[in-house]
Amino acid sequence: DTTSMTNPGPTDLVCTAAFDPDVQTVINVSWTPPAAGRSWVEFGPDTTYGVMTPVTVGGAAIEQPLLGQGPMEDVYWRATTEVEGVAHTCTGVTTTSVVPPGLPVVEVIIDEEAIQSSGKYFFGAFFEPMAVNPHVITFRRDGTIVWYHLGDLESVTVDAHYARDGSGIYFNQ
């Protein structure tokens, strides 16, 4: 799928961007397209963006989560809906929030070349000594936490893995 726009249209979408209520390093961008079309968000640390959400098709209200940002990072984004070859857009910049206290500090040490080039993110279930509420955490190769699920006193996380198609993270409690 491509996002090339041969006929750029107006910057006329009205978008909102808000922290995910459960994971404040995730920003949810929402808008209602003018008509049914292809919609996506490009985002990144500056206006060259570099990352794109999956393309959705339809005319109903759209909400796209922007994943992979660390705490207190500026995220530049451009939401687009392409209708009959005309791209309708809105742009913004949002700063992510902090991660909750008590999450572990992670140091990533990679000593095998094959592993170094195999991906941008790592994750796992982290168990704190003497704690009954483990966390599931996704972090970048530099150790920055970008997503988390806080454990609770009612459950214990025993396994975590990515969905094969990359659509999510599954974990057992």
mmCIF file of C-alpha atoms in Angstrom:
data_model
loop_
_atom_site.group_PDB
_atom_site.id
_atom_site.type_symbol
_atom_site.label_atom_id
_atom_site.label_comp_id
_atom_site.label_asym_id
_atom_site.label_seq_id
_atom_site.Cartn_x
_atom_site.Cartn_y
_atom_site.Cartn_z
ATOM 1 C CA ASP A 1 0.000 0.000 0.000
ATOM 2 C CA THR A 2 1.238 3.458 -0.841
ATOM 3 C CA THR A 3 0.514 6.913 0.483
ATOM 4 C CA SER A 4 1.653 8.839 -2.585
ATOM 5 C CA MET A 5 -0.730 11.709 -3.260
ATOM 6 C CA THR A 6 -0.902 12.837 -6.854
ATOM 7 C CA ASN A 7 -3.652 15.334 -6.093
ATOM 8 C CA PRO A 8 -3.077 16.858 -2.648
ATOM 9 C CA GLY A 9 -6.239 18.428 -1.355
ATOM 10 C CA PRO A 10 -7.178 20.763 1.453
ATOM 11 C CA THR A 11 -5.962 20.673 5.024
ATOM 12 C CA ASP A 12 -9.549 20.441 6.157
ATOM 13 C CA LEU A 13 -9.836 17.525 8.525
ATOM 14 C CA VAL A 14 -10.518 18.270 12.169
ATOM 15 C CA CYS A 15 -8.366 15.957 14.262
ATOM 16 C CA THR A 16 -7.853 15.393 17.947
ATOM 17 C CA ALA A 17 -4.862 13.758 19.576
ATOM 18 C CA ALA A 18 -4.973 12.369 23.106
ATOM 19 C CA PHE A 19 -2.975 10.011 25.298
ATOM 20 C CA ASP A 20 -4.264 6.484 25.531
ATOM 21 C CA PRO A 21 -5.883 6.294 28.995
ATOM 22 C CA ASP A 22 -3.925 3.148 29.872
ATOM 23 C CA VAL A 23 -0.556 3.752 28.155
ATOM 24 C CA GLN A 24 0.494 7.391 28.058
ATOM 25 C CA THR A 25 3.320 6.853 25.566
ATOM 26 C CA VAL A 26 0.615 5.969 23.001
ATOM 27 C CA ILE A 27 -1.157 8.835 21.245
ATOM 28 C CA ASN A 28 -4.579 8.227 19.680
ATOM 29 C CA VAL A 29 -5.325 10.477 16.669
ATOM 30 C CA SER A 30 -9.046 10.698 15.786
ATOM 31 C CA TRP A 31 -11.004 12.303 12.967
ATOM 32 C CA THR A 32 -14.103 11.868 10.807
ATOM 33 C CA PRO A 33 -13.347 11.772 7.074
ATOM 34 C CA PRO A 34 -15.463 13.846 4.658
ATOM 35 C CA ALA A 35 -16.499 10.655 2.823
ATOM 36 C CA ALA A 36 -15.493 7.013 2.542
ATOM 37 C CA GLY A 37 -11.868 6.623 1.550
ATOM 38 C CA ARG A 38 -8.429 5.357 2.542
ATOM 39 C CA SER A 39 -7.130 6.779 5.835
ATOM 40 C CA TRP A 40 -3.788 6.641 7.669
ATOM 41 C CA VAL A 41 -1.452 8.631 9.908
ATOM 42 C CA GLU A 42 2.223 9.310 9.234
ATOM 43 C CA PHE A 43 4.253 10.170 12.332
ATOM 44 C CA GLY A 44 7.744 10.534 13.728
ATOM 45 C CA PRO A 45 10.189 12.781 15.629
ATOM 46 C CA ASP A 46 9.942 15.555 12.993
ATOM 47 C CA THR A 47 7.923 16.484 9.887
ATOM 48 C CA THR A 48 9.700 13.905 7.746
ATOM 49 C CA TYR A 49 7.582 11.433 9.789
ATOM 50 C CA GLY A 50 9.066 8.042 8.811
ATOM 51 C CA VAL A 51 6.402 5.743 10.291
ATOM 52 C CA MET A 52 2.886 5.048 9.034
ATOM 53 C CA THR A 53 -0.131 3.389 10.639
ATOM 54 C CA PRO A 54 -1.993 0.692 8.707
ATOM 55 C CA VAL A 55 -4.358 2.036 6.040
ATOM 56 C CA THR A 56 -8.032 1.754 6.928
ATOM 57 C CA VAL A 57 -10.907 2.002 4.454
ATOM 58 C CA GLY A 58 -14.282 3.510 5.252
ATOM 59 C CA GLY A 59 -16.129 6.694 6.046
ATOM 60 C CA ALA A 60 -16.846 6.338 9.737
ATOM 61 C CA ALA A 61 -14.925 7.971 12.566
ATOM 62 C CA ILE A 62 -11.260 6.920 12.553
ATOM 63 C CA GLU A 63 -8.930 6.444 15.517
ATOM 64 C CA GLN A 64 -5.315 5.449 14.930
ATOM 65 C CA PRO A 65 -2.909 4.709 17.794
ATOM 66 C CA LEU A 66 0.641 6.008 17.294
ATOM 67 C CA LEU A 67 2.988 3.413 18.782
ATOM 68 C CA GLY A 68 6.718 3.287 19.495
ATOM 69 C CA GLN A 69 7.328 6.615 21.244
ATOM 70 C CA GLY A 70 9.107 6.945 24.540
ATOM 71 C CA PRO A 71 8.108 9.159 27.462
ATOM 72 C CA MET A 72 8.210 12.938 26.986
ATOM 73 C CA GLU A 73 8.947 12.730 23.239
ATOM 74 C CA ASP A 74 7.515 15.116 20.647
ATOM 75 C CA VAL A 75 5.533 13.242 18.003
ATOM 76 C CA TYR A 76 4.786 15.041 14.732
ATOM 77 C CA TRP A 77 1.847 13.541 12.849
ATOM 78 C CA ARG A 78 -0.221 14.005 9.698
ATOM 79 C CA ALA A 79 -3.612 12.290 9.389
ATOM 80 C CA THR A 80 -4.830 11.730 5.838
ATOM 81 C CA THR A 81 -8.024 10.512 4.219
ATOM 82 C CA GLU A 82 -7.845 10.092 0.448
ATOM 83 C CA VAL A 83 -11.237 10.355 -1.265
ATOM 84 C CA GLU A 84 -11.459 9.928 -5.055
ATOM 85 C CA GLY A 85 -7.774 10.815 -5.447
ATOM 86 C CA VAL A 86 -7.919 13.944 -3.256
ATOM 87 C CA ALA A 87 -6.038 13.861 0.053
ATOM 88 C CA HIS A 88 -7.694 15.612 3.004
ATOM 89 C CA THR A 89 -5.271 16.175 5.890
ATOM 90 C CA CYS A 90 -4.619 17.627 9.292
ATOM 91 C CA THR A 91 -1.299 17.881 11.115
ATOM 92 C CA GLY A 92 -0.144 18.275 14.666
ATOM 93 C CA VAL A 93 2.565 17.692 17.227
ATOM 94 C CA THR A 94 1.904 16.046 20.577
ATOM 95 C CA THR A 95 4.307 15.303 23.419
ATOM 96 C CA THR A 96 3.923 11.938 25.112
ATOM 97 C CA SER A 97 3.602 11.741 28.880
ATOM 98 C CA VAL A 98 5.718 9.962 31.488
ATOM 99 C CA VAL A 99 5.620 6.256 32.302
ATOM 100 C CA PRO A 100 4.287 5.302 35.721
ATOM 101 C CA PRO A 101 6.773 5.054 38.580
ATOM 102 C CA GLY A 102 8.050 1.609 39.425
ATOM 103 C CA LEU A 103 8.700 0.311 35.921
ATOM 104 C CA PRO A 104 12.159 -1.230 35.636
ATOM 105 C CA VAL A 105 15.097 0.537 34.031
ATOM 106 C CA VAL A 106 16.244 -1.626 31.122
ATOM 107 C CA GLU A 107 19.749 -1.809 29.712
ATOM 108 C CA VAL A 108 19.983 -3.566 26.347
ATOM 109 C CA ILE A 109 23.246 -5.321 25.581
ATOM 110 C CA ILE A 110 23.496 -7.021 22.187
ATOM 111 C CA ASP A 111 26.532 -9.041 21.308
ATOM 112 C CA GLU A 112 25.420 -11.043 18.280
ATOM 113 C CA GLU A 113 25.369 -9.272 14.909
ATOM 114 C CA ALA A 114 22.358 -11.278 13.654
ATOM 115 C CA ILE A 115 20.287 -10.158 16.625
ATOM 116 C CA GLN A 116 21.347 -6.513 16.231
ATOM 117 C CA SER A 117 19.664 -6.212 12.845
ATOM 118 C CA SER A 118 16.584 -8.311 13.577
ATOM 119 C CA GLY A 119 14.178 -5.631 14.796
ATOM 120 C CA LYS A 120 13.531 -2.319 16.456
ATOM 121 C CA TYR A 121 11.691 -3.446 19.600
ATOM 122 C CA PHE A 122 11.989 -6.002 22.397
ATOM 123 C CA PHE A 123 9.461 -6.912 25.039
ATOM 124 C CA GLY A 124 8.892 -9.266 27.882
ATOM 125 C CA ALA A 125 7.236 -9.964 31.169
ATOM 126 C CA PHE A 126 9.200 -8.414 34.020
ATOM 127 C CA PHE A 127 8.936 -9.746 37.545
ATOM 128 C CA GLU A 128 10.142 -7.545 40.343
ATOM 129 C CA PRO A 129 11.667 -9.333 43.339
ATOM 130 C CA MET A 130 9.157 -9.676 46.151
ATOM 131 C CA ALA A 131 6.353 -8.196 43.994
ATOM 132 C CA VAL A 132 3.113 -9.895 43.040
ATOM 133 C CA ASN A 133 2.267 -7.651 40.100
ATOM 134 C CA PRO A 134 4.579 -8.183 37.109
ATOM 135 C CA HIS A 135 4.500 -5.890 34.080
ATOM 136 C CA VAL A 136 4.535 -6.577 30.351
ATOM 137 C CA ILE A 137 6.795 -4.017 28.685
ATOM 138 C CA THR A 138 7.844 -3.193 25.121
ATOM 139 C CA PHE A 139 11.012 -1.156 24.794
ATOM 140 C CA ARG A 140 13.274 0.100 22.046
ATOM 141 C CA ARG A 141 16.768 -1.219 21.483
ATOM 142 C CA ASP A 142 18.102 1.708 23.529
ATOM 143 C CA GLY A 143 16.061 0.553 26.560
ATOM 144 C CA THR A 144 13.381 3.281 26.309
ATOM 145 C CA ILE A 145 9.959 1.976 27.369
ATOM 146 C CA VAL A 146 7.370 2.581 24.619
ATOM 147 C CA TRP A 147 4.425 0.422 25.790
ATOM 148 C CA TYR A 148 3.449 -1.237 29.051
ATOM 149 C CA HIS A 149 0.723 -3.192 30.753
ATOM 150 C CA LEU A 150 0.779 -2.815 34.499
ATOM 151 C CA GLY A 151 0.175 -6.035 36.397
ATOM 152 C CA ASP A 152 -2.392 -6.142 39.144
ATOM 153 C CA LEU A 153 -2.791 -8.025 42.386
ATOM 154 C CA GLU A 154 -5.402 -10.362 40.870
ATOM 155 C CA SER A 155 -3.237 -11.816 38.109
ATOM 156 C CA VAL A 156 0.260 -12.964 37.303
ATOM 157 C CA THR A 157 1.720 -12.656 33.808
ATOM 158 C CA VAL A 158 3.478 -15.861 32.846
ATOM 159 C CA ASP A 159 4.138 -15.458 29.114
ATOM 160 C CA ALA A 160 4.165 -12.712 26.486
ATOM 161 C CA HIS A 161 4.663 -12.718 22.710
ATOM 162 C CA TYR A 162 3.919 -10.672 19.588
ATOM 163 C CA ALA A 163 1.072 -11.719 17.298
ATOM 164 C CA ARG A 164 2.484 -13.343 14.153
ATOM 165 C CA ASP A 165 1.047 -10.607 11.953
ATOM 166 C CA GLY A 166 2.439 -7.872 14.225
ATOM 167 C CA SER A 167 -1.047 -6.667 15.171
ATOM 168 C CA GLY A 168 -0.622 -6.898 18.916
ATOM 169 C CA ILE A 169 0.908 -8.442 21.990
ATOM 170 C CA TYR A 170 -0.578 -11.482 23.662
ATOM 171 C CA PHE A 171 0.119 -12.347 27.264
ATOM 172 C CA ASN A 172 -1.270 -14.909 29.690
ATOM 173 C CA GLN A 173 -2.396 -13.957 33.148
#
